[in-house]
Short mmCIF file of C-alpha atoms in Angstrom, two decimals:
data_model
loop_
_atom_site.label_atom_id
_atom_site.label_comp_id
_atom_site.label_asym_id
_atom_site.label_seq_id
_atom_site.Cartn_x
_atom_site.Cartn_y
_atom_site.Cartn_z
CA MET A 1 -110.55 -34.40 20.54
CA ALA A 2 -111.53 -37.09 22.98
CA PRO A 3 -113.52 -35.08 25.95
CA ALA A 4 -112.25 -35.26 29.59
CA GLN A 5 -114.00 -37.54 32.03
CA ASN A 6 -112.21 -36.10 34.89
CA PRO A 7 -111.56 -32.83 36.61
CA ILE A 8 -108.54 -31.10 35.21
CA THR A 9 -105.45 -32.04 37.68
CA SER A 10 -101.79 -30.75 38.04
CA LYS A 11 -99.25 -33.53 38.06
CA HIS A 12 -95.66 -33.63 39.23
CA VAL A 13 -93.49 -34.68 35.95
CA ALA A 14 -89.99 -35.24 35.28
CA VAL A 15 -88.70 -34.49 31.86
CA ILE A 16 -85.43 -36.20 30.76
CA GLY A 17 -83.21 -33.87 28.64
CA ALA A 18 -82.77 -30.12 28.14
CA GLY A 19 -82.24 -30.22 24.37
CA ALA A 20 -84.61 -28.77 22.37
CA ALA A 21 -87.21 -31.22 22.97
CA GLY A 22 -86.75 -31.02 26.84
CA VAL A 23 -87.27 -27.42 26.83
CA ILE A 24 -90.38 -27.05 24.64
CA THR A 25 -91.92 -29.87 26.59
CA SER A 26 -91.31 -28.18 29.60
CA ARG A 27 -92.72 -25.09 28.57
CA GLU A 28 -95.96 -26.54 27.45
CA LEU A 29 -96.21 -28.73 30.61
CA ARG A 30 -95.95 -25.67 32.89
CA ARG A 31 -98.31 -23.90 30.74
CA GLU A 32 -100.49 -26.71 31.17
CA GLY A 33 -100.51 -26.40 35.09
CA HIS A 34 -98.19 -29.07 35.73
CA SER A 35 -95.22 -28.83 37.97
CA VAL A 36 -91.96 -29.89 36.15
CA ILE A 37 -88.23 -30.79 36.86
CA VAL A 38 -86.01 -31.23 34.17
CA TYR A 39 -83.12 -33.32 34.38
CA GLU A 40 -79.77 -32.52 32.02
CA ARG A 41 -76.46 -34.08 32.05
CA GLU A 42 -74.30 -31.17 30.86
CA LYS A 43 -74.05 -27.46 32.11
CA GLN A 44 -76.28 -25.86 29.74
CA VAL A 45 -79.79 -25.95 27.70
CA GLY A 46 -78.85 -27.37 23.88
CA GLY A 47 -78.42 -30.74 23.99
CA LEU A 48 -77.35 -32.32 20.58
CA TRP A 49 -76.75 -28.42 19.30
CA VAL A 50 -74.21 -27.75 22.16
CA TYR A 51 -70.94 -27.91 19.86
CA THR A 52 -67.85 -29.55 21.36
CA PRO A 53 -64.48 -30.43 19.54
CA LYS A 54 -64.44 -33.76 21.75
CA SER A 55 -65.67 -36.79 20.67
CA ASP A 56 -66.18 -40.43 22.09
CA SER A 57 -63.01 -42.34 22.70
CA ASP A 58 -63.83 -45.26 20.83
CA PRO A 59 -64.39 -43.48 16.85
CA LEU A 60 -66.88 -46.07 16.06
CA SER A 61 -68.60 -45.73 19.43
CA LEU A 62 -68.54 -49.53 20.13
CA ASP A 63 -66.99 -49.99 23.22
CA PRO A 64 -69.21 -49.72 26.23
CA THR A 65 -66.74 -48.57 28.54
CA ARG A 66 -65.78 -45.44 26.37
CA SER A 67 -65.71 -41.93 27.21
CA LYS A 68 -69.14 -40.55 25.83
CA VAL A 69 -70.11 -37.08 24.20
CA HIS A 70 -73.75 -36.45 23.83
CA SER A 71 -73.20 -34.05 20.73
CA SER A 72 -72.88 -35.10 17.12
CA ILE A 73 -72.23 -31.77 15.41
CA TYR A 74 -69.45 -31.28 13.33
CA GLU A 75 -68.03 -27.71 12.96
CA SER A 76 -69.28 -26.88 9.23
CA LEU A 77 -73.06 -27.90 10.16
CA ARG A 78 -75.65 -25.70 8.79
CA THR A 79 -79.35 -26.89 9.17
CA ASN A 80 -81.17 -28.60 6.36
CA VAL A 81 -84.20 -27.11 7.02
CA PRO A 82 -84.96 -23.34 6.63
CA ARG A 83 -85.39 -21.08 9.68
CA GLU A 84 -89.12 -20.32 8.94
CA SER A 85 -90.42 -23.89 9.28
CA MET A 86 -87.85 -24.82 11.93
CA GLY A 87 -88.88 -22.43 14.61
CA VAL A 88 -91.71 -22.97 17.37
CA ARG A 89 -94.81 -21.57 15.87
CA ASP A 90 -95.36 -18.78 18.58
CA PHE A 91 -91.56 -17.99 18.81
CA PRO A 92 -90.12 -17.80 15.19
CA PHE A 93 -86.60 -18.68 14.36
CA LEU A 94 -85.89 -14.81 13.17
CA PRO A 95 -82.67 -13.55 11.68
CA ARG A 96 -80.79 -11.26 13.93
CA PHE A 97 -79.42 -8.83 11.15
CA ASP A 98 -78.18 -6.04 13.88
CA ASP A 99 -76.21 -8.74 16.12
CA GLN A 100 -72.72 -9.61 13.89
CA SER A 101 -72.32 -12.59 16.43
CA ARG A 102 -75.61 -14.63 14.64
CA ASP A 103 -75.96 -16.02 11.62
CA PRO A 104 -78.61 -14.59 9.75
CA ARG A 105 -78.88 -16.99 6.78
CA ARG A 106 -81.80 -18.94 5.55
CA TYR A 107 -80.03 -21.92 6.64
CA PRO A 108 -78.04 -20.85 9.46
CA ASN A 109 -74.87 -22.77 11.43
CA HIS A 110 -75.16 -24.51 14.59
CA ARG A 111 -74.64 -21.92 16.79
CA GLU A 112 -77.23 -19.88 15.59
CA VAL A 113 -79.64 -22.77 16.21
CA LEU A 114 -78.39 -23.12 19.97
CA ALA A 115 -78.82 -19.56 20.31
CA TYR A 116 -82.13 -19.88 19.46
CA ILE A 117 -82.91 -22.57 21.71
CA GLN A 118 -81.08 -20.61 24.55
CA ASP A 119 -83.17 -17.47 23.56
CA PHE A 120 -86.19 -19.75 24.18
CA ALA A 121 -85.25 -20.77 27.28
CA ARG A 122 -84.83 -17.20 28.48
CA GLU A 123 -87.79 -15.99 27.20
CA PHE A 124 -89.85 -18.58 28.91
CA LYS A 125 -87.72 -19.14 31.92
CA ILE A 126 -87.20 -22.82 31.51
CA GLU A 127 -83.83 -22.89 33.28
CA GLU A 128 -85.67 -22.21 36.69
CA MET A 129 -86.84 -25.92 36.49
CA ILE A 130 -83.66 -27.43 35.23
CA ARG A 131 -81.42 -29.68 37.34
CA PHE A 132 -77.79 -29.31 35.42
CA GLU A 133 -75.22 -31.71 35.56
CA THR A 134 -77.35 -34.47 36.72
CA GLU A 135 -77.84 -37.90 34.96
CA VAL A 136 -80.47 -40.06 35.10
CA VAL A 137 -79.57 -43.39 35.76
CA ARG A 138 -83.06 -45.43 36.17
CA VAL A 139 -86.61 -44.37 35.66
CA GLU A 140 -89.31 -47.45 36.86
CA PRO A 141 -92.73 -47.64 37.44
CA VAL A 142 -93.58 -47.94 41.25
CA ASP A 143 -96.98 -48.28 42.93
CA GLY A 144 -98.82 -46.28 39.95
CA LYS A 145 -96.31 -43.68 39.96
CA TRP A 146 -92.61 -43.31 38.75
CA ARG A 147 -89.22 -43.29 40.29
CA VAL A 148 -86.28 -41.49 39.02
CA GLN A 149 -82.86 -42.04 39.99
CA SER A 150 -80.30 -39.61 39.42
CA LYS A 151 -76.84 -38.38 40.50
CA LYS A 152 -74.95 -35.34 40.38
CA SER A 153 -71.33 -35.24 38.88
CA GLY A 154 -69.55 -37.16 41.37
CA GLY A 155 -72.20 -37.47 43.80
CA PHE A 156 -74.66 -39.70 45.45
CA LEU A 157 -77.79 -41.56 43.81
CA GLU A 158 -80.89 -39.66 44.37
CA ASP A 159 -84.33 -40.95 44.45
CA GLU A 160 -87.53 -39.18 43.83
CA ILE A 161 -91.18 -40.01 43.03
CA TYR A 162 -92.97 -38.55 40.13
CA ASP A 163 -96.57 -38.86 38.49
CA ALA A 164 -95.44 -38.96 35.01
CA VAL A 165 -91.87 -38.75 33.26
CA VAL A 166 -91.63 -37.67 29.61
CA VAL A 167 -88.56 -38.97 27.84
CA CYS A 168 -86.77 -36.21 25.58
CA ASN A 169 -83.30 -37.35 25.55
CA GLY A 170 -82.99 -37.55 21.88
CA HIS A 171 -81.42 -40.26 19.31
CA TYR A 172 -78.43 -38.83 17.77
CA THR A 173 -75.87 -40.36 20.59
CA GLU A 174 -75.88 -44.03 19.94
CA PRO A 175 -74.27 -44.85 16.54
CA ASN A 176 -75.64 -47.13 14.16
CA ILE A 177 -72.99 -48.90 12.19
CA THR A 178 -73.52 -50.68 8.80
CA HIS A 179 -71.89 -54.16 8.59
CA ILE A 180 -69.44 -54.63 5.64
CA PRO A 181 -68.31 -58.21 5.07
CA GLY A 182 -64.53 -58.59 5.67
CA ILE A 183 -64.35 -55.29 7.56
CA LYS A 184 -62.67 -56.94 10.43
CA SER A 185 -59.43 -57.61 8.71
CA TRP A 186 -59.56 -54.32 6.76
CA PRO A 187 -56.50 -52.30 7.97
CA GLY A 188 -57.81 -48.71 7.87
CA LYS A 189 -59.32 -46.39 10.15
CA GLN A 190 -63.10 -46.08 10.77
CA ILE A 191 -65.24 -43.28 12.30
CA HIS A 192 -68.74 -42.93 12.74
CA SER A 193 -69.94 -39.49 11.80
CA HIS A 194 -70.92 -38.87 15.53
CA ASN A 195 -67.53 -38.14 16.18
CA TYR A 196 -66.32 -36.56 12.88
CA ARG A 197 -65.63 -32.86 13.88
CA VAL A 198 -63.25 -31.21 11.02
CA PRO A 199 -61.79 -32.53 8.03
CA ASP A 200 -57.94 -32.03 8.58
CA PRO A 201 -57.63 -35.96 9.98
CA PHE A 202 -58.01 -36.86 6.45
CA GLU A 203 -56.00 -34.62 4.59
CA ASN A 204 -54.37 -36.42 1.33
CA GLU A 205 -56.19 -39.56 2.29
CA VAL A 206 -58.37 -41.76 0.03
CA VAL A 207 -61.81 -41.78 1.94
CA VAL A 208 -64.87 -44.07 1.69
CA VAL A 209 -68.13 -42.21 3.13
CA ILE A 210 -70.66 -44.61 3.50
CA GLY A 211 -74.05 -42.78 3.27
CA ASN A 212 -75.38 -39.98 1.24
CA PHE A 213 -78.43 -38.25 3.04
CA ALA A 214 -77.81 -34.90 5.29
CA SER A 215 -74.86 -35.73 7.41
CA GLY A 216 -73.30 -38.04 4.28
CA ALA A 217 -73.99 -35.37 1.79
CA ASP A 218 -72.49 -32.81 4.02
CA ILE A 219 -69.45 -34.61 5.16
CA SER A 220 -68.01 -36.27 2.08
CA ARG A 221 -67.96 -32.71 0.74
CA ASP A 222 -66.35 -31.42 3.64
CA ILE A 223 -63.69 -33.82 3.61
CA ALA A 224 -63.13 -33.61 -0.12
CA LYS A 225 -61.55 -29.91 0.39
CA VAL A 226 -58.45 -31.71 1.75
CA ALA A 227 -58.53 -35.23 0.98
CA LYS A 228 -56.93 -36.74 -2.13
CA GLU A 229 -60.26 -38.89 -3.09
CA VAL A 230 -63.60 -39.20 -1.32
CA HIS A 231 -65.78 -42.14 -2.47
CA ILE A 232 -69.54 -42.14 -1.28
CA ALA A 233 -70.97 -45.82 -1.03
CA SER A 234 -75.09 -44.87 -1.33
CA ARG A 235 -77.81 -47.76 -0.51
CA ALA A 236 -80.19 -45.70 -2.36
CA ARG A 237 -78.23 -45.92 -5.68
CA GLU A 238 -78.80 -48.61 -8.52
CA PRO A 239 -75.75 -51.42 -8.02
CA HIS A 240 -74.18 -50.42 -11.25
CA THR A 241 -74.09 -46.42 -9.99
CA TYR A 242 -70.56 -44.86 -10.69
CA GLU A 243 -70.39 -41.15 -11.26
CA LYS A 244 -67.90 -38.47 -10.74
CA ILE A 245 -69.74 -35.59 -8.92
CA SER A 246 -68.95 -31.78 -10.06
CA VAL A 247 -66.98 -30.11 -6.79
CA PRO A 248 -64.54 -27.66 -6.71
CA GLN A 249 -61.65 -30.27 -5.93
CA ASN A 250 -63.04 -32.43 -8.63
CA ASN A 251 -62.05 -35.48 -6.21
CA LEU A 252 -65.31 -36.97 -5.63
CA TRP A 253 -67.27 -40.05 -6.74
CA MET A 254 -70.68 -41.60 -6.22
CA HIS A 255 -70.87 -45.53 -5.77
CA SER A 256 -73.48 -48.15 -5.02
CA GLU A 257 -73.10 -50.27 -1.78
CA ILE A 258 -69.80 -51.89 -0.60
CA ASP A 259 -69.54 -55.54 -1.59
CA THR A 260 -66.34 -56.13 0.66
CA ALA A 261 -63.57 -55.05 2.49
CA ASN A 262 -60.34 -56.76 2.27
CA GLU A 263 -57.11 -57.08 4.26
CA ASP A 264 -55.02 -55.39 1.57
CA GLY A 265 -56.73 -52.37 2.14
CA SER A 266 -58.99 -52.61 -0.76
CA ILE A 267 -62.75 -51.53 -1.04
CA VAL A 268 -64.85 -53.58 -3.56
CA PHE A 269 -68.17 -51.60 -4.48
CA LYS A 270 -71.25 -53.37 -5.83
CA ASN A 271 -70.81 -51.73 -9.22
CA GLY A 272 -67.45 -53.33 -9.40
CA LYS A 273 -65.24 -50.60 -8.50
CA VAL A 274 -61.92 -51.11 -6.29
CA VAL A 275 -60.58 -48.48 -4.01
CA PHE A 276 -57.86 -48.69 -1.69
CA ALA A 277 -58.89 -46.46 1.02
CA ASP A 278 -57.02 -45.16 3.94
CA SER A 279 -60.55 -44.48 6.12
CA ILE A 280 -64.26 -45.27 6.33
CA VAL A 281 -66.60 -42.82 7.44
CA TYR A 282 -70.12 -44.13 8.50
CA CYS A 283 -73.05 -41.78 8.04
CA THR A 284 -75.18 -44.31 8.79
CA GLY A 285 -77.53 -42.93 11.09
CA TYR A 286 -78.29 -43.45 15.19
CA LYS A 287 -80.19 -46.22 17.28
CA TYR A 288 -82.83 -45.41 19.85
CA ASN A 289 -81.33 -45.63 23.26
CA PHE A 290 -83.15 -45.48 26.95
CA PRO A 291 -80.52 -46.85 29.19
CA PHE A 292 -82.03 -45.65 32.22
CA LEU A 293 -85.66 -47.04 31.26
CA GLU A 294 -87.01 -50.34 33.43
CA THR A 295 -89.98 -51.32 32.24
CA ASN A 296 -89.82 -55.34 32.87
CA GLY A 297 -89.20 -55.91 29.09
CA TYR A 298 -92.44 -54.20 27.97
CA LEU A 299 -90.57 -51.56 25.75
CA ARG A 300 -88.26 -52.85 23.46
CA ILE A 301 -86.18 -51.40 20.70
CA ASP A 302 -86.15 -53.90 17.38
CA GLU A 303 -84.25 -52.83 14.23
CA LYS A 304 -84.71 -48.81 15.24
CA ARG A 305 -88.43 -49.36 16.20
CA VAL A 306 -89.39 -48.33 19.68
CA GLU A 307 -92.32 -50.57 20.62
CA PRO A 308 -94.98 -50.51 21.33
CA LEU A 309 -95.66 -46.67 21.10
CA TYR A 310 -99.03 -45.46 20.31
CA LYS A 311 -98.52 -42.41 17.26
CA HIS A 312 -94.82 -42.76 18.58
CA VAL A 313 -95.62 -41.27 21.90
CA PHE A 314 -97.67 -43.09 24.64
CA PRO A 315 -96.69 -46.85 25.40
CA PRO A 316 -100.22 -48.33 25.87
CA ALA A 317 -99.78 -50.43 29.13
CA LEU A 318 -97.48 -47.44 30.87
CA ALA A 319 -99.55 -44.34 29.31
CA PRO A 320 -100.07 -41.59 30.59
CA GLY A 321 -97.36 -42.18 33.26
CA LEU A 322 -94.66 -42.72 30.45
CA SER A 323 -94.41 -40.87 27.08
CA PHE A 324 -91.74 -39.66 24.81
CA VAL A 325 -91.46 -36.39 22.95
CA GLY A 326 -89.28 -36.42 19.69
CA VAL A 327 -89.10 -40.34 18.52
CA PRO A 328 -90.09 -39.66 14.83
CA ALA A 329 -87.50 -38.38 12.31
CA MET A 330 -89.11 -35.64 10.36
CA GLY A 331 -88.03 -32.11 9.10
CA ILE A 332 -90.76 -30.12 11.11
CA VAL A 333 -88.91 -31.12 14.36
CA PHE A 334 -89.17 -28.16 16.77
CA VAL A 335 -92.99 -28.00 16.05
CA MET A 336 -93.45 -31.97 16.36
CA PHE A 337 -91.72 -31.17 19.80
CA GLU A 338 -94.32 -28.45 20.40
CA ILE A 339 -97.58 -30.53 19.33
CA GLN A 340 -96.53 -33.78 20.97
CA SER A 341 -95.64 -32.17 23.97
CA LYS A 342 -99.14 -30.26 24.24
CA TRP A 343 -100.88 -33.72 23.62
CA VAL A 344 -98.98 -35.03 26.57
CA ALA A 345 -99.76 -32.18 28.76
CA ALA A 346 -103.15 -32.31 27.81
CA VAL A 347 -103.32 -36.10 28.73
CA LEU A 348 -101.92 -35.77 32.02
CA SER A 349 -104.29 -33.03 33.12
CA GLY A 350 -107.26 -35.24 32.04
CA ARG A 351 -108.29 -32.60 29.55
CA VAL A 352 -107.74 -35.01 27.09
CA THR A 353 -108.11 -38.60 27.49
CA LEU A 354 -106.59 -41.50 25.38
CA PRO A 355 -108.03 -44.74 23.95
CA SER A 356 -107.90 -47.88 25.97
CA PRO A 357 -104.69 -49.73 26.00
CA ASP A 358 -106.27 -52.50 23.91
CA LYS A 359 -107.37 -49.84 21.48
CA MET A 360 -104.14 -48.48 21.47
CA MET A 361 -102.35 -51.70 20.71
CA GLU A 362 -104.81 -52.33 17.71
CA ASP A 363 -103.97 -49.07 16.04
CA ILE A 364 -100.35 -49.68 16.45
CA ASN A 365 -100.59 -53.18 14.74
CA ALA A 366 -102.50 -51.64 12.07
CA TRP A 367 -99.79 -49.30 11.61
CA TYR A 368 -97.03 -51.97 11.73
CA ALA A 369 -99.53 -53.84 8.97
CA SER A 370 -99.58 -50.90 6.84
CA LEU A 371 -96.15 -50.57 6.70
CA ASP A 372 -95.41 -54.03 5.97
CA ALA A 373 -97.62 -54.11 3.03
CA LEU A 374 -96.13 -51.17 1.64
CA GLY A 375 -92.74 -52.92 1.85
CA ILE A 376 -91.41 -50.43 4.21
CA PRO A 377 -88.48 -51.85 6.67
CA LYS A 378 -89.11 -51.92 10.18
CA ARG A 379 -86.08 -49.56 10.67
CA HIS A 380 -88.42 -46.82 9.21
CA THR A 381 -91.05 -47.20 11.45
CA HIS A 382 -90.43 -43.64 13.05
CA THR A 383 -89.36 -42.27 9.50
CA ILE A 384 -92.68 -40.56 8.89
CA GLY A 385 -91.18 -37.27 6.89
CA ARG A 386 -93.61 -38.17 4.01
CA ILE A 387 -96.70 -37.90 6.11
CA GLN A 388 -95.46 -35.51 8.64
CA ARG A 389 -97.84 -32.68 8.41
CA GLU A 390 -100.56 -35.41 8.40
CA TYR A 391 -99.32 -36.78 11.53
CA LEU A 392 -98.73 -33.69 13.11
CA ASN A 393 -102.27 -32.42 12.37
CA TRP A 394 -103.92 -35.47 13.76
CA VAL A 395 -101.94 -34.94 16.88
CA ALA A 396 -103.03 -31.30 16.99
CA GLU A 397 -106.69 -31.74 16.46
CA GLU A 398 -106.41 -34.69 19.54
CA CYS A 399 -105.30 -31.76 21.99
CA GLY A 400 -107.13 -28.94 20.34
CA CYS A 401 -104.31 -26.91 18.84
CA GLU A 402 -103.75 -24.99 15.93
CA LEU A 403 -102.93 -27.13 12.70
CA VAL A 404 -99.44 -26.84 10.93
CA GLU A 405 -99.20 -24.13 8.45
CA ARG A 406 -99.68 -25.19 4.70
CA TRP A 407 -96.38 -23.24 3.70
CA ARG A 408 -93.94 -24.64 6.77
CA GLY A 409 -94.74 -28.55 5.11
CA GLN A 410 -94.24 -27.12 1.67
CA GLU A 411 -90.88 -25.33 2.77
CA VAL A 412 -89.33 -28.48 4.32
CA ASP A 413 -90.32 -30.99 1.29
CA GLY A 414 -88.93 -28.48 -1.14
CA GLY A 415 -85.72 -28.03 0.30
CA TYR A 416 -85.24 -31.77 0.69
CA MET A 417 -86.29 -32.09 -3.05
CA ARG A 418 -83.40 -29.43 -3.63
CA LEU A 419 -80.81 -31.27 -1.00
CA VAL A 420 -81.13 -34.45 -3.28
CA ALA A 421 -80.78 -32.54 -6.46
CA HIS A 422 -78.15 -30.16 -5.66
CA PRO A 423 -76.45 -30.86 -2.20
CA GLU A 424 -73.83 -28.18 -2.76
CA THR A 425 -76.25 -25.07 -3.45
CA TYR A 426 -79.79 -25.96 -1.83
CA ARG A 427 -79.02 -23.87 1.28
CA ASP A 428 -77.92 -20.90 -0.88
CA GLU A 429 -80.16 -20.86 -3.53
CA TRP A 430 -83.97 -21.64 -3.94
CA ASP A 431 -87.16 -21.03 -5.84
CA ASP A 432 -89.73 -20.52 -3.09
CA ASP A 433 -89.38 -16.79 -2.22
CA GLU A 434 -93.51 -16.87 -2.39
CA LEU A 435 -93.22 -19.47 0.60
CA ILE A 436 -90.96 -17.39 2.61
CA GLU A 437 -93.35 -14.00 2.06
CA GLU A 438 -96.38 -16.24 3.17
CA ALA A 439 -94.11 -17.44 6.29
CA TYR A 440 -93.46 -13.69 7.41
CA ASN A 441 -96.77 -12.59 6.47
CA ASP A 442 -98.53 -15.14 8.75
CA PHE A 443 -96.07 -14.16 11.69
CA SER A 444 -96.93 -10.60 11.23
CA ARG A 445 -100.77 -11.54 11.30
CA LYS A 446 -100.23 -13.36 14.46
CA LYS A 447 -98.38 -10.41 15.90
CA LEU A 448 -94.94 -12.29 16.22
CA ILE A 449 -92.71 -9.94 14.60
CA SER A 450 -92.21 -6.30 15.54
CA PHE A 451 -90.92 -5.26 11.86
CA ASP A 452 -92.97 -5.15 8.65
CA PRO A 453 -92.53 -8.26 6.66
CA SER A 454 -90.32 -6.67 3.85
CA TYR A 455 -87.67 -6.07 6.43
CA TYR A 456 -86.88 -9.82 6.76
CA LEU A 457 -87.52 -10.53 2.84
CA GLU A 458 -85.22 -7.54 1.69
CA ASN A 459 -82.43 -8.24 4.32
CA GLY A 460 -82.68 -12.12 3.91
CA ARG A 461 -82.14 -12.17 0.12
#
């Protein structure tokens, strides 16, 4: 940890977004002694996890004039991370076996996650810091401080000056659409998973789903319940791949990438197979998007790389006044929010110091060079799942907080291995009971649970 050179100070800080990242960040900032205002354009906390049957008016979300919906949650979604690993370290995501409105499963549904975020906000009195139904339209540096321009629904613009701004607006709202040769003349329906909610619109159709990781695996199997056929196109598969997947409906096939789409309605895969499809569902991820941020071109997004960001958090020339929480993609996501925001809070108070802007840029360039040497595409700059524990422990050491528990990383890594091997069953069948026991024993030692660990272990099986 870099020692502070200045007395610890309290800053006036704006947090953009009251999803999980925003509420966790707000708590850490206030704990460090800062005054905090949170801007949230919706009526409640939760961000991404607030389910709505509504979706963007453009199913591909390409039309800049479309009406937008923030959430990308589909009705059947369950977490792909076990609850023990998912919760903030001093506020475990515990099952509520005595409350029938809650989902006690190890991999619960999206409503249970929202309930946890609401519980967290209530426990730590976060809502008193939030301005609901307030959209941030512009953030810019002004004379060493930051101007935040916002507006209430249907109201007037309002300007306020802050010492610092922490961006927590998430990155699962602006869809990334993979280009398919010939797609402009293909006559079928197209939709991005951001706008997928239920399978009903695909009844008796032949559907192509592009992508086969978490959302692709889920949505393809969800649609298979009602569709005539579902064909998955996976970039991770060898070009010759053609496999029939065993699901109850016996109507799901795995292919390699799509080669072309044609005006007669056919989709040609690189394995040579031809499918006449009614719909394409793009489970192809999301773009980073900060439309409110004005930095005179200093910060940019290039092929899903937000640059330059020191350790995925601080833009060197604008630090510490501007920071980001939640940019990397990893499994231990809520703990990442916690540790990154502890670092931001400590830097803003002067308890921890950052390297010079030049040193931070040297580190960033070395990171880019290491990715290039390993052949890792630029679009995966912030995909750090394989080194998530190493990364979080580095940040934790910087701000002097507890390192990430061994069991937490092992649970997530094992879960992803099961997802790849058994996407239909990995949430309900597992082989890591010893890690679950270690987690609850850990909670007990830290006095974070009121029952004996056996209560959770026996009821959770």
